[in-house]
Short mmCIF file of C-alpha atoms in Angstrom, two decimals:
data_model
loop_
_atom_site.label_atom_id
_atom_site.label_comp_id
_atom_site.label_asym_id
_atom_site.label_seq_id
_atom_site.Cartn_x
_atom_site.Cartn_y
_atom_site.Cartn_z
CA LEU A 11 3.79 -5.62 -24.87
CA LYS A 12 5.21 -8.16 -27.17
CA GLU A 13 8.45 -6.27 -27.46
CA ARG A 14 8.72 -5.20 -23.82
CA LEU A 15 8.23 -8.65 -22.50
CA SER A 16 9.87 -10.56 -25.44
CA LEU A 17 6.79 -12.65 -26.11
CA SER A 18 6.47 -15.09 -28.65
CA GLU A 19 3.36 -15.04 -30.91
CA GLU A 20 2.13 -18.06 -28.83
CA GLN A 21 2.61 -16.15 -25.58
CA LEU A 22 1.01 -13.04 -26.76
CA ARG A 23 -1.96 -15.04 -28.02
CA LYS A 24 -2.38 -16.65 -24.73
CA VAL A 25 -2.40 -13.23 -23.05
CA VAL A 26 -4.91 -11.78 -25.43
CA VAL A 27 -7.16 -14.70 -25.31
CA ALA A 28 -7.27 -14.74 -21.59
CA MET A 29 -7.41 -11.00 -21.13
CA PRO A 30 -8.98 -9.31 -24.27
CA PRO A 31 -9.42 -5.85 -22.72
CA VAL A 32 -5.52 -5.75 -23.00
CA LEU A 33 -5.92 -4.81 -26.70
CA GLY A 34 -7.72 -1.51 -25.62
CA TYR A 35 -5.06 -0.54 -22.95
CA SER A 36 -2.67 2.21 -23.63
CA PHE A 37 0.83 0.71 -23.26
CA GLU A 38 2.28 4.25 -22.34
CA ALA A 39 -0.30 5.15 -19.75
CA ASN A 40 -1.32 1.72 -18.33
CA ILE A 41 0.55 -1.39 -19.17
CA GLY A 42 4.03 0.03 -19.29
CA PRO A 43 3.88 1.75 -15.76
CA LYS A 44 2.39 -1.58 -14.28
CA LEU A 45 5.09 -3.77 -15.78
CA ASN A 46 7.88 -1.19 -14.59
CA PHE A 47 6.27 -1.08 -11.06
CA LEU A 48 6.13 -4.87 -10.84
CA GLN A 49 9.52 -5.29 -12.05
CA GLU A 50 11.26 -2.83 -9.98
CA GLU A 51 9.40 -3.12 -6.65
CA LEU A 52 9.50 -6.94 -6.68
CA ASP A 53 12.79 -7.14 -8.26
CA LEU A 54 11.74 -9.40 -11.27
CA SER A 55 13.99 -10.21 -13.94
CA ASP A 56 12.61 -9.87 -17.46
CA GLY A 57 12.01 -13.53 -17.77
CA ASP A 58 10.11 -13.71 -14.43
CA LEU A 59 7.96 -10.90 -15.32
CA ARG A 60 7.19 -12.37 -18.67
CA ASP A 61 6.33 -15.77 -17.13
CA ARG A 62 4.11 -14.22 -14.48
CA VAL A 63 2.17 -12.12 -17.15
CA VAL A 64 1.86 -15.13 -19.46
CA THR A 65 0.64 -17.32 -16.62
CA SER A 66 -1.66 -14.70 -15.29
CA PRO A 67 -2.66 -12.25 -17.81
CA ILE A 68 -5.14 -10.66 -15.39
CA LEU A 69 -2.25 -8.89 -13.76
CA LEU A 70 -2.42 -6.45 -16.51
CA GLY A 71 -6.09 -5.61 -15.56
CA PHE A 72 -5.57 -4.47 -12.01
CA SER A 73 -5.17 -0.72 -11.18
CA LEU A 74 -1.71 0.26 -10.12
CA GLU A 75 -2.91 2.99 -7.77
CA LYS A 76 -5.92 1.15 -6.33
CA ARG A 77 -4.63 -2.45 -6.21
CA TYR A 78 -0.83 -2.83 -6.51
CA ARG A 79 0.50 0.12 -4.52
CA PRO A 80 -1.78 -0.24 -1.53
CA ARG A 81 -1.25 -3.91 -1.30
CA LEU A 82 2.51 -3.83 -1.46
CA GLU A 83 2.49 -0.91 1.03
CA ALA A 84 0.30 -3.12 3.50
CA CYS A 85 2.65 -6.05 2.92
CA ARG A 86 5.70 -4.14 3.73
CA ALA A 87 4.19 -2.48 6.61
CA ALA A 88 3.22 -5.81 8.02
CA GLY A 89 6.73 -7.20 7.40
CA VAL A 90 5.55 -9.57 4.64
CA ASP A 91 7.58 -10.31 1.58
CA GLY A 92 6.58 -8.11 -1.46
CA MET A 93 6.40 -11.25 -3.44
CA LEU A 94 3.27 -12.34 -1.65
CA VAL A 95 1.49 -9.20 -3.31
CA LEU A 96 2.07 -10.83 -6.72
CA ARG A 97 0.87 -14.31 -5.62
CA ARG A 98 -2.24 -12.90 -3.90
CA ILE A 99 -3.01 -10.01 -6.12
CA SER A 100 -5.74 -11.82 -8.09
CA GLN A 101 -7.58 -13.01 -5.08
#
């Protein structure tokens, strides 16, 4: 996670303190695919992705298949900007 998002020690600490379960998540099976999906589908730069994860570490806790994909598909079907998914995903 630290390398993928180019996190400083302080940023990593903030993510872990806010979202302790992240320590038990598999990077290859869980975190990596979520980060890739968010970055590719929402066209986020590395810096934007990092900033969003540091600001809202809960983003790492949501299911890719049960939360992210369905909401993004619903937004797109309704003609709504996909970035709305990221802003509203934790609500």
